[in-house]
Every structure is written in structure tokens, then in C-alpha cells.
Amino acid sequence: MTDWQQLEAKYYMQVVARTPLTLVRGRGARVWDDKGREYLDFVGGWAVNSLGHCHPALTQAITEQARTLVHTSNQFYTIPQVKLAELLIQNSCLDRVFFCNSGTEANEGAVKLARRYGKLRLDGAYEVITAINSFHGRTLAMVAATGQAKFQEPFAPLSPGFTNVRYNDIAAIKSATTPQTCAVMLEPLQGEGGVNIPDEGYLAAVRDWCHQKGLLLILDEIQTGLGRTGTLFTYQQHGIEPDVMTLAKGMASGLPIGAILAKEKASVFAAGDHGSTFGGNPLACAAGYATLKFILENDLAAHVRTVGEHLARGLAELKQRFTFISDVRGKGLLAAMEFSSDIAAAVVAACLDGGLLVNKLKANALRFMPPLIISTSDVDEALGILGKALSGVSRQVEDE
Ligand SMILES: Cc1ncc(COP(=O)(O)O)c(C=O)c1O
């Protein structure tokens, strides 16, 4: 049998600490490895597989589009692109969209849009305020936007034009605002930075400040958007509307796609200002359209609220049982469990043995981001495996 992991070690850049598992097949919330073993998937492709694996609605849309037209270039109009654009605009507070291929690319585009806006409307202002512990992507500019030293230091000097301030602290944004500021860019709930939920009123206060100063408010809903936290977009839970919003991850349930959405007043790109070879191609857009249509027609956001509350109750019960769990938190189907010591890798390994895939968020924390279609019984099964894994790890910790 081919040792795929050994071949990967030989040929692939070693940038990810991978779980030693070669996945070959998936269906719903489950995946199978090359040895035929089944796993319940609470990693969900890092919050990408919204409809789970190989959902019939998605498979059918991709198959039909692959038989019809895969790619053309943006020199021409294509129908799936326009259909997806219309559906997104009809169901959000934004007026226009541009499609790209990933989250980081969507954020790059949003910052370009803000700089263009700054040039045209704010006397050339170009700085963007972002938050400490944010995550906006891996390109050079987005590394500067991402307020985490581990992503920045290896690539210094950083691209200019970003100021990282404390999250959940409106005073920090106010004091960082200068005549050069053109925008504030935030996640409405920090995903990769720790599943950090802001206090009620924070985002509304930021919205007010941006209005007052004429700054654009860019919300990065790449991880939180499209049903993940229990509403179609997380901004809806805060009674605010962003000027610009970025999406990616779960948008096409697994096909690469990203989007910049903007209010009319912020849609300041002129012909030639921005572009993409693959962005918005018919195949990705057909997958995006099928995904969004399914999410809307089946009110998956409401389902996420129900299943997410079930997950939250189960995680809280585990916290009661195991004193070394220092915190559990989350919204909808984006949740974290934090430990008082660095045992996350051991818990991930024990879950794997039990047939559950979870994500190590930090040395002392796990993240759960299963497909949006999981059932409460899937959640119960996952909690059972997690409970056993935690018991095993707690025995190991006591023995040491
Ligand atoms: C909030 C947020 N923004 C941006 C990104 C970057 O997206 P991508 O990996 O598709 O470039 C991520 C990825 O984790 C994210 O969570």
C-alpha cells in the first residue's frame, strides 16, 4: 500500500503540523481514511464544509456545471456568477459583490477598496485599524493586518498601513484613529485567534465611531458568515451593518471561492482597479449558489442555533466534569474548549483514536467547527468520544 504520508514528507513544503491521517472519502459529517476507518468530522475543513461532505445538492450542481462550462475568464459574462451575486445581495445588507478565490484574497481586495475610498473621499487616508489576535490571512499585507506576532515576525518588515489594537476595546480604536485612517477591519467574533466573542455593544460602538469619523467598517465574516454562528451573517446579531464584508470558507461548501461585498457608497473600484483570473468562475459560483440556496431554503441558520445550543450544553457539562477545562465558549457551530495546561495535542490524539476529528486551536485549546448539517445525535456521539478522550488524558496527567 502506498505510504502517502511518507511521500508528502518528501515532496510537500512542511508548513502544516498535520494529523497523521490520509482521508479518501466523505459523506455528510463523516470521513473515511485510506484504511477504511470512519471518523466524525468536527474540523469540517476548517469551517468550510458547510453542507458536509458530498452533499447531493452540491455534487449535483458541480457535476452539472462541470459538464456545461468550467471556466471562461472575466472578459465574458457567465450565468452562475450573476446568480450567486444576486442571491448574496438579496440576502445581505450590501449592494455589490466581487468574487475571488480565498479569504486572504477577499481581505486584500477589501483593503484595496478602503485605500481607494481613502484616496477619493478622505484626503488620501490609507491606514486600516485591525485587532490583536485577529486572523485575516497569509499574504504579506494580511499578515500585517493579522494582529498576531507568530504570523508577522518571520516575515518582517511588515507592509505599512495597519495598526493592531486590542479587540473588544472601543477606546483603543478611538485613540489609534488618525487623519490617515480610512477603515476599521474586524472579525465580528475572532475565530482562529481563540473563538473570542466581543462584549455586547462593542461592534455597535465601533459602527458609531466609523460613522462619526467617516471611516469604512469592514467586517471579516470569512469564518463567521453564512450560517456558522446561527444567523446568516454575524453582524445581524449586533444590530449593525458593515460598509464592506468579506466571505470565503463555507461559501461554496468546499470549492475555493471568496467575496468582497460593499455598500454602494463604498463600491469605489473603477474599471481596471481590481481583477482575478479565476475569481467568480462558473464552477465555483455554481457550487456557491447551490450552497447558499440550500442554507436559505432549509433555514440552516436556525438549525445551527438549535444544534449549537445542544453542543454548548454538552461542552458545559464536560467543563463541570473535568476541572482542567478552564473555559468553553462559542456561538452556533463555532466553539472552543480551553484547558488549564497544554494538553490539546493529547486530547486531539485521543479523539482521533475514538473516531472524532477536532482542531487544535492552541497548545491549550480545541476548536469545533463541524458541518452545519450535523444532527443533535452526531453532537451526542462527538461529546461521548470527547468525554472518553478527556478521561483518558486526565488519567495520563495524574500519572505524570
Ligand atoms: C476570519 C478569517 N479571515 C481570513 C482567513 C483566511 O482565509 P484563507 O485561508 O481562505 O485565505 C481566515 C482563515 O482561517 C479566517 O478565519
CSV table of C-alpha atoms and ligand atoms in Angstrom, one decimal:
chain,number,residue,atom,x,y,z
A,1,MET,CA,0.0,0.0,0.0
A,2,THR,CA,1.4,3.4,-0.9
A,3,ASP,CA,2.6,5.4,2.1
A,4,TRP,CA,1.1,8.8,1.2
A,5,GLN,CA,2.3,10.5,4.3
A,6,GLN,CA,5.9,9.5,3.6
A,7,LEU,CA,5.6,10.8,0.1
A,8,GLU,CA,4.1,14.1,1.4
A,9,ALA,CA,7.1,14.4,3.7
A,10,LYS,CA,9.4,14.1,0.7
A,11,TYR,CA,7.6,16.4,-1.7
A,12,TYR,CA,5.5,18.9,0.1
A,13,MET,CA,6.6,22.0,1.9
A,14,GLN,CA,6.4,21.2,5.6
A,15,VAL,CA,4.2,24.1,6.7
A,16,VAL,CA,1.4,22.3,8.5
A,17,ALA,CA,1.6,20.0,11.5
A,18,ARG,CA,-0.8,17.5,10.0
A,19,THR,CA,-2.9,14.9,11.9
A,20,PRO,CA,-1.4,11.5,10.7
A,21,LEU,CA,-4.5,10.6,8.7
A,22,THR,CA,-5.0,10.3,5.0
A,23,LEU,CA,-8.6,11.0,4.1
A,24,VAL,CA,-10.0,9.5,1.0
A,25,ARG,CA,-13.8,9.8,1.1
A,26,GLY,CA,-16.5,11.7,2.9
A,27,ARG,CA,-20.3,11.7,3.3
A,28,GLY,CA,-22.4,14.1,5.5
A,29,ALA,CA,-20.5,14.7,8.7
A,30,ARG,CA,-18.3,11.7,8.3
A,31,VAL,CA,-15.0,10.9,6.5
A,32,TRP,CA,-13.0,7.7,5.9
A,33,ASP,CA,-9.3,7.2,5.8
A,34,ASP,CA,-7.2,5.1,3.4
A,35,LYS,CA,-7.6,2.1,5.8
A,36,GLY,CA,-11.3,2.3,5.7
A,37,ARG,CA,-11.8,3.7,9.2
A,38,GLU,CA,-14.7,6.1,9.8
A,39,TYR,CA,-14.5,9.4,11.6
A,40,LEU,CA,-17.0,12.0,12.7
A,41,ASP,CA,-15.7,15.3,11.3
A,42,PHE,CA,-15.7,18.3,13.8
A,43,VAL,CA,-13.0,20.1,11.8
A,44,GLY,CA,-15.2,20.5,8.8
A,45,GLY,CA,-12.3,21.5,6.5
A,46,TRP,CA,-11.6,24.4,8.9
A,47,ALA,CA,-15.2,25.7,8.8
A,48,VAL,CA,-15.6,25.1,5.0
A,49,ASN,CA,-17.7,22.0,4.5
A,50,SER,CA,-21.0,23.8,5.4
A,51,LEU,CA,-23.2,21.2,3.8
A,52,GLY,CA,-21.0,18.3,4.9
A,53,HIS,CA,-19.1,16.0,2.5
A,54,CYS,CA,-20.5,15.2,-0.9
A,55,HIS,CA,-24.0,16.7,-0.2
A,56,PRO,CA,-26.3,15.7,-3.1
A,57,ALA,CA,-27.3,19.4,-3.8
A,58,LEU,CA,-23.6,20.3,-4.1
A,59,THR,CA,-22.5,17.3,-6.0
A,60,GLN,CA,-25.3,17.7,-8.5
A,61,ALA,CA,-24.5,21.4,-9.0
A,62,ILE,CA,-20.8,20.8,-9.5
A,63,THR,CA,-21.4,17.8,-11.8
A,64,GLU,CA,-23.9,19.7,-14.0
A,65,GLN,CA,-21.7,22.8,-14.2
A,66,ALA,CA,-18.6,20.6,-14.9
A,67,ARG,CA,-20.5,19.2,-17.9
A,68,THR,CA,-21.6,22.6,-19.1
A,69,LEU,CA,-18.9,25.3,-18.6
A,70,VAL,CA,-16.0,25.3,-16.1
A,71,HIS,CA,-14.1,28.5,-16.8
A,72,THR,CA,-14.2,31.4,-19.2
A,73,SER,CA,-12.3,34.4,-17.7
A,74,ASN,CA,-14.0,37.6,-16.6
A,75,GLN,CA,-13.8,39.0,-20.0
A,76,PHE,CA,-17.2,37.5,-20.5
A,77,TYR,CA,-20.5,37.3,-18.6
A,78,THR,CA,-21.3,34.0,-17.0
A,79,ILE,CA,-24.7,33.0,-15.5
A,80,PRO,CA,-23.6,31.2,-12.3
A,81,GLN,CA,-21.6,34.3,-11.3
A,82,VAL,CA,-24.6,36.7,-11.7
A,83,LYS,CA,-27.0,34.3,-10.0
A,84,LEU,CA,-24.7,33.9,-6.9
A,85,ALA,CA,-24.1,37.7,-6.8
A,86,GLU,CA,-27.9,38.4,-6.9
A,87,LEU,CA,-28.6,35.8,-4.1
A,88,LEU,CA,-25.9,37.2,-1.9
A,89,ILE,CA,-27.0,40.8,-2.3
A,90,GLN,CA,-30.7,40.0,-1.9
A,91,ASN,CA,-29.9,38.3,1.4
A,92,SER,CA,-27.4,40.8,2.9
A,93,CYS,CA,-27.2,44.5,3.7
A,94,LEU,CA,-24.6,45.1,1.0
A,95,ASP,CA,-25.2,46.3,-2.6
A,96,ARG,CA,-22.4,44.9,-4.8
A,97,VAL,CA,-20.0,41.9,-4.8
A,98,PHE,CA,-16.7,40.9,-6.3
A,99,PHE,CA,-15.6,37.2,-6.3
A,100,CYS,CA,-12.1,35.9,-5.7
A,101,ASN,CA,-10.7,32.6,-4.6
A,102,SER,CA,-9.9,32.7,-0.9
A,103,GLY,CA,-10.3,34.5,2.3
A,104,THR,CA,-7.0,36.3,2.3
A,105,GLU,CA,-7.6,37.5,-1.2
A,106,ALA,CA,-11.0,38.8,-0.3
A,107,ASN,CA,-9.5,40.8,2.6
A,108,GLU,CA,-6.7,42.1,0.4
A,109,GLY,CA,-9.4,43.3,-2.0
A,110,ALA,CA,-11.3,44.9,0.8
A,111,VAL,CA,-8.2,46.8,2.0
A,112,LYS,CA,-7.6,47.9,-1.6
A,113,LEU,CA,-11.2,49.2,-1.7
A,114,ALA,CA,-10.7,51.1,1.5
A,115,ARG,CA,-7.5,52.7,0.3
A,116,ARG,CA,-9.2,53.7,-2.9
A,117,TYR,CA,-12.0,55.1,-0.8
A,118,GLY,CA,-9.4,57.0,1.3
A,119,LYS,CA,-7.8,58.5,-1.9
A,120,LEU,CA,-11.2,59.6,-3.3
A,121,ARG,CA,-13.1,60.6,-0.2
A,122,LEU,CA,-10.7,61.0,2.8
A,123,ASP,CA,-7.8,63.1,1.6
A,124,GLY,CA,-5.6,60.1,0.8
A,125,ALA,CA,-6.1,58.4,4.2
A,126,TYR,CA,-4.8,54.8,3.9
A,127,GLU,CA,-4.4,53.2,7.3
A,128,VAL,CA,-6.6,50.4,8.5
A,129,ILE,CA,-7.1,49.6,12.1
A,130,THR,CA,-7.3,45.9,12.9
A,131,ALA,CA,-7.4,43.9,16.2
A,132,ILE,CA,-4.8,42.0,18.2
A,133,ASN,CA,-5.5,38.2,17.9
A,134,SER,CA,-7.3,38.7,14.6
A,135,PHE,CA,-6.7,36.5,11.7
A,136,HIS,CA,-7.1,37.9,8.2
A,137,GLY,CA,-4.9,35.6,6.1
A,138,ARG,CA,-1.4,34.8,4.9
A,139,THR,CA,-0.5,37.2,2.2
A,140,LEU,CA,2.0,39.9,3.1
A,141,ALA,CA,-0.5,42.6,3.6
A,142,MET,CA,-2.9,40.3,5.5
A,143,VAL,CA,0.0,39.2,7.8
A,144,ALA,CA,0.4,42.9,8.7
A,145,ALA,CA,-3.4,43.1,9.3
A,146,THR,CA,-3.4,39.9,11.4
A,147,GLY,CA,-2.6,41.0,14.9
A,148,GLN,CA,-0.5,38.0,16.0
A,149,ALA,CA,3.3,38.1,16.3
A,150,LYS,CA,3.8,34.5,15.3
A,151,PHE,CA,2.4,35.2,11.8
A,152,GLN,CA,4.2,38.6,11.5
A,153,GLU,CA,7.7,38.2,12.9
A,154,PRO,CA,9.1,35.6,10.4
A,155,PHE,CA,8.2,38.0,7.5
A,156,ALA,CA,9.2,41.4,8.8
A,157,PRO,CA,9.4,44.1,7.6
A,158,LEU,CA,5.6,44.3,7.5
A,159,SER,CA,3.6,46.0,4.8
A,160,PRO,CA,2.8,49.5,6.1
A,161,GLY,CA,-0.7,50.9,6.7
A,162,PHE,CA,-2.0,48.7,9.5
A,163,THR,CA,-2.4,49.4,13.2
A,164,ASN,CA,-3.2,46.4,15.5
A,165,VAL,CA,-5.2,47.4,18.6
A,166,ARG,CA,-6.9,45.5,21.5
A,167,TYR,CA,-10.1,43.6,20.5
A,168,ASN,CA,-13.2,44.4,22.3
A,169,ASP,CA,-11.9,47.8,23.3
A,170,ILE,CA,-13.5,50.8,21.6
A,171,ALA,CA,-11.2,53.3,23.4
A,172,ALA,CA,-8.2,51.6,21.7
A,173,ILE,CA,-9.8,52.1,18.3
A,174,LYS,CA,-10.6,55.7,19.1
A,175,SER,CA,-7.0,56.5,20.2
A,176,ALA,CA,-5.5,54.7,17.2
A,177,THR,CA,-7.6,56.8,14.7
A,178,THR,CA,-5.6,59.4,12.9
A,179,PRO,CA,-6.2,61.6,9.9
A,180,GLN,CA,-4.5,58.8,7.9
A,181,THR,CA,-7.2,56.2,9.0
A,182,CYS,CA,-9.6,55.1,6.2
A,183,ALA,CA,-11.1,51.9,7.8
A,184,VAL,CA,-11.5,49.6,10.7
A,185,MET,CA,-11.4,45.9,9.9
A,186,LEU,CA,-12.7,43.4,12.4
A,187,GLU,CA,-14.0,39.8,12.8
A,188,PRO,CA,-17.4,40.0,14.5
A,189,LEU,CA,-16.2,37.0,16.5
A,190,GLN,CA,-12.5,36.1,16.4
A,191,GLY,CA,-12.2,32.6,15.1
A,192,GLU,CA,-8.6,31.5,14.7
A,193,GLY,CA,-7.4,33.9,17.4
A,194,GLY,CA,-9.3,32.0,20.1
A,195,VAL,CA,-13.1,32.0,19.4
A,196,ASN,CA,-13.2,35.3,21.2
A,197,ILE,CA,-16.7,36.8,21.4
A,198,PRO,CA,-16.9,40.6,21.9
A,199,ASP,CA,-19.0,42.2,24.6
A,200,GLU,CA,-22.4,43.3,23.6
A,201,GLY,CA,-22.3,46.9,22.4
A,202,TYR,CA,-18.7,46.7,21.2
A,203,LEU,CA,-19.4,46.4,17.5
A,204,ALA,CA,-22.2,48.9,17.7
A,205,ALA,CA,-19.8,51.4,19.3
A,206,VAL,CA,-17.3,50.7,16.5
A,207,ARG,CA,-20.0,51.2,13.9
A,208,ASP,CA,-20.9,54.6,15.6
A,209,TRP,CA,-17.3,55.7,15.6
A,210,CYS,CA,-16.8,54.8,12.0
A,211,HIS,CA,-19.9,56.8,11.1
A,212,GLN,CA,-18.7,59.8,13.2
A,213,LYS,CA,-15.2,59.8,11.6
A,214,GLY,CA,-16.3,58.8,8.1
A,215,LEU,CA,-14.3,55.6,8.2
A,216,LEU,CA,-15.3,52.4,6.5
A,217,LEU,CA,-16.2,49.5,8.7
A,218,ILE,CA,-15.0,46.2,7.1
A,219,LEU,CA,-16.3,43.0,8.7
A,220,ASP,CA,-14.3,39.9,8.0
A,221,GLU,CA,-17.1,37.2,8.1
A,222,ILE,CA,-14.9,34.6,6.4
A,223,GLN,CA,-15.2,32.2,9.3
A,224,THR,CA,-18.4,33.5,10.9
A,225,GLY,CA,-20.6,34.1,7.8
A,226,LEU,CA,-23.2,32.1,6.0
A,227,GLY,CA,-24.9,30.5,9.0
A,228,ARG,CA,-21.9,29.4,11.1
A,229,THR,CA,-22.9,31.3,14.2
A,230,GLY,CA,-26.6,30.9,14.0
A,231,THR,CA,-27.6,33.8,11.7
A,232,LEU,CA,-26.8,34.1,8.0
A,233,PHE,CA,-24.2,36.8,8.9
A,234,THR,CA,-22.9,37.5,12.4
A,235,TYR,CA,-23.4,41.3,12.0
A,236,GLN,CA,-27.1,40.7,12.2
A,237,GLN,CA,-26.7,39.7,15.9
A,238,HIS,CA,-25.3,43.1,16.7
A,239,GLY,CA,-27.9,45.4,15.1
A,240,ILE,CA,-25.3,46.9,12.8
A,241,GLU,CA,-24.5,47.0,9.1
A,242,PRO,CA,-20.9,47.0,7.8
A,243,ASP,CA,-19.8,49.1,4.8
A,244,VAL,CA,-17.7,46.2,3.5
A,245,MET,CA,-17.9,42.5,4.3
A,246,THR,CA,-15.6,39.6,3.2
A,247,LEU,CA,-16.6,36.0,2.8
A,248,ALA,CA,-14.9,32.7,1.8
A,249,LYS,CA,-14.5,29.4,3.7
A,250,GLY,CA,-18.1,27.9,3.8
A,251,MET,CA,-19.4,29.8,0.8
A,252,ALA,CA,-19.2,27.0,-1.7
A,253,SER,CA,-19.0,24.2,0.8
A,254,GLY,CA,-15.5,23.2,-0.3
A,255,LEU,CA,-14.8,24.7,-3.7
A,256,PRO,CA,-12.3,27.7,-3.5
A,257,ILE,CA,-14.1,31.0,-3.5
A,258,GLY,CA,-14.1,34.3,-1.7
A,259,ALA,CA,-16.1,37.5,-1.9
A,260,ILE,CA,-15.9,41.2,-1.2
A,261,LEU,CA,-19.3,42.8,-0.6
A,262,ALA,CA,-19.8,46.5,-0.3
A,263,LYS,CA,-22.4,49.2,0.2
A,264,GLU,CA,-22.9,51.3,-2.9
A,265,LYS,CA,-21.1,54.3,-1.3
A,266,ALA,CA,-18.0,52.1,-0.7
A,267,SER,CA,-18.0,50.4,-4.1
A,268,VAL,CA,-15.4,52.7,-5.5
A,269,PHE,CA,-13.4,50.4,-7.7
A,270,ALA,CA,-13.3,51.7,-11.3
A,271,ALA,CA,-12.6,49.6,-14.3
A,272,GLY,CA,-9.1,48.1,-14.1
A,273,ASP,CA,-8.7,48.8,-10.3
A,274,HIS,CA,-9.1,45.1,-9.4
A,275,GLY,CA,-9.4,41.7,-11.1
A,276,SER,CA,-8.9,38.0,-10.9
A,277,THR,CA,-8.3,35.2,-13.4
A,278,PHE,CA,-10.2,32.5,-11.6
A,279,GLY,CA,-12.4,34.6,-9.3
A,280,GLY,CA,-16.1,34.0,-9.8
A,281,ASN,CA,-15.6,31.2,-12.3
A,282,PRO,CA,-18.7,29.2,-13.3
A,283,LEU,CA,-17.8,26.1,-11.4
A,284,ALA,CA,-17.1,27.8,-8.1
A,285,CYS,CA,-20.1,30.0,-8.4
A,286,ALA,CA,-22.4,27.1,-9.2
A,287,ALA,CA,-21.2,25.5,-6.0
A,288,GLY,CA,-21.6,28.7,-4.1
A,289,TYR,CA,-25.1,29.2,-5.5
A,290,ALA,CA,-26.2,25.6,-4.6
A,291,THR,CA,-24.7,26.1,-1.1
A,292,LEU,CA,-26.4,29.4,-0.3
A,293,LYS,CA,-29.7,28.3,-1.8
A,294,PHE,CA,-29.6,25.2,0.4
A,295,ILE,CA,-28.7,27.2,3.5
A,296,LEU,CA,-31.6,29.7,2.9
A,297,GLU,CA,-34.3,27.2,1.8
A,298,ASN,CA,-33.6,24.9,4.7
A,299,ASP,CA,-33.0,27.7,7.2
A,300,LEU,CA,-29.7,26.1,8.2
A,301,ALA,CA,-29.0,29.2,10.5
A,302,ALA,CA,-32.0,28.2,12.7
A,303,HIS,CA,-30.7,24.6,12.7
A,304,VAL,CA,-27.3,25.8,13.7
A,305,ARG,CA,-28.8,27.7,16.6
A,306,THR,CA,-30.6,24.5,17.9
A,307,VAL,CA,-27.6,22.1,17.4
A,308,GLY,CA,-25.2,24.8,18.5
A,309,GLU,CA,-27.0,25.2,21.8
A,310,HIS,CA,-27.0,21.4,22.2
A,311,LEU,CA,-23.3,21.4,21.7
A,312,ALA,CA,-22.8,24.3,24.1
A,313,ARG,CA,-24.8,22.5,26.8
A,314,GLY,CA,-22.7,19.3,26.3
A,315,LEU,CA,-19.4,21.2,26.4
A,316,ALA,CA,-20.5,23.0,29.6
A,317,GLU,CA,-21.3,19.6,31.2
A,318,LEU,CA,-17.8,18.4,30.3
A,319,LYS,CA,-16.4,21.5,31.9
A,320,GLN,CA,-18.4,20.6,35.1
A,321,ARG,CA,-16.9,17.1,35.0
A,322,PHE,CA,-13.2,17.9,34.3
A,323,THR,CA,-11.6,20.6,36.5
A,324,PHE,CA,-8.8,21.1,34.0
A,325,ILE,CA,-11.2,22.6,31.4
A,326,SER,CA,-10.8,26.3,32.2
A,327,ASP,CA,-13.4,27.6,29.7
A,328,VAL,CA,-15.8,26.6,27.0
A,329,ARG,CA,-17.3,29.3,24.6
A,330,GLY,CA,-18.7,29.7,21.2
A,331,LYS,CA,-21.6,30.8,19.0
A,332,GLY,CA,-23.6,28.4,16.9
A,333,LEU,CA,-21.3,25.8,15.4
A,334,LEU,CA,-18.1,27.6,16.2
A,335,ALA,CA,-16.9,26.6,19.7
A,336,ALA,CA,-13.8,26.3,21.7
A,337,MET,CA,-12.7,24.4,24.8
A,338,GLU,CA,-9.7,25.7,26.8
A,339,PHE,CA,-7.6,23.8,29.2
A,340,SER,CA,-5.5,25.0,32.2
A,341,SER,CA,-2.4,23.3,30.7
A,342,ASP,CA,-1.0,22.4,27.2
A,343,ILE,CA,-2.9,19.1,26.7
A,344,ALA,CA,-4.7,20.0,23.4
A,345,ALA,CA,-2.5,17.8,21.3
A,346,ALA,CA,-3.1,14.8,23.6
A,347,VAL,CA,-6.8,15.3,23.5
A,348,VAL,CA,-6.8,15.6,19.7
A,349,ALA,CA,-4.9,12.3,19.5
A,350,ALA,CA,-7.3,10.6,22.0
A,351,CYS,CA,-10.3,11.9,20.0
A,352,LEU,CA,-8.7,10.5,16.8
A,353,ASP,CA,-8.4,7.1,18.4
A,354,GLY,CA,-12.0,7.3,19.3
A,355,GLY,CA,-13.1,8.2,15.8
A,356,LEU,CA,-13.6,12.0,16.2
A,357,LEU,CA,-11.7,14.8,14.3
A,358,VAL,CA,-11.2,18.0,16.2
A,359,ASN,CA,-8.9,21.0,15.7
A,360,LYS,CA,-6.1,22.1,18.0
A,361,LEU,CA,-6.6,25.8,18.2
A,362,LYS,CA,-3.7,26.5,20.6
A,363,ALA,CA,-1.5,24.3,22.8
A,364,ASN,CA,-4.2,24.6,25.4
A,365,ALA,CA,-7.4,24.8,23.4
A,366,LEU,CA,-9.6,23.0,20.9
A,367,ARG,CA,-11.9,24.4,18.3
A,368,PHE,CA,-15.1,22.7,17.0
A,369,MET,CA,-16.5,23.7,13.6
A,370,PRO,CA,-18.5,20.8,12.2
A,371,PRO,CA,-20.6,20.9,9.0
A,372,LEU,CA,-23.8,23.0,9.5
A,373,ILE,CA,-25.9,19.9,8.7
A,374,ILE,CA,-24.9,17.9,11.7
A,375,SER,CA,-27.6,16.4,13.9
A,376,THR,CA,-28.0,16.5,17.6
A,377,SER,CA,-27.2,12.8,17.7
A,378,ASP,CA,-23.9,13.5,15.8
A,379,VAL,CA,-23.2,16.0,18.5
A,380,ASP,CA,-24.0,13.5,21.3
A,381,GLU,CA,-21.7,11.0,19.6
A,382,ALA,CA,-18.9,13.5,19.4
A,383,LEU,CA,-19.4,14.6,23.0
A,384,GLY,CA,-19.3,10.9,24.1
A,385,ILE,CA,-15.9,10.4,22.3
A,386,LEU,CA,-14.6,13.7,23.6
A,387,GLY,CA,-15.6,12.8,27.2
A,388,LYS,CA,-13.8,9.5,26.9
A,389,ALA,CA,-10.7,11.2,25.4
A,390,LEU,CA,-10.7,13.7,28.3
A,391,SER,CA,-11.0,10.9,30.9
A,392,GLY,CA,-8.0,9.2,29.3
A,393,VAL,CA,-5.9,12.3,29.1
A,394,SER,CA,-6.8,13.3,32.7
A,395,ARG,CA,-5.6,9.8,33.9
A,396,GLN,CA,-2.3,10.4,32.0
A,397,VAL,CA,-1.9,13.9,33.5
A,398,GLU,CA,-2.5,12.4,37.0
A,399,ASP,CA,0.0,9.6,36.4
A,400,GLU,CA,2.8,12.0,35.4
B,1,LIG,C1,-11.5,35.4,9.7
B,1,LIG,C2,-10.6,34.8,8.6
B,1,LIG,N1,-10.2,35.7,7.7
B,1,LIG,C3,-9.4,35.2,6.7
B,1,LIG,C4,-8.9,33.9,6.6
B,1,LIG,C5,-8.0,33.5,5.5
B,1,LIG,O1,-8.8,32.7,4.6
B,1,LIG,P1,-8.0,31.8,3.5
B,1,LIG,O2,-7.3,30.7,4.3
B,1,LIG,O3,-9.1,31.3,2.7
B,1,LIG,O4,-7.1,32.7,2.8
B,1,LIG,C6,-9.4,33.0,7.6
B,1,LIG,C7,-8.9,31.6,7.6
B,1,LIG,O5,-8.9,31.0,8.6
B,1,LIG,C8,-10.2,33.5,8.6
B,1,LIG,O6,-10.6,32.7,9.6
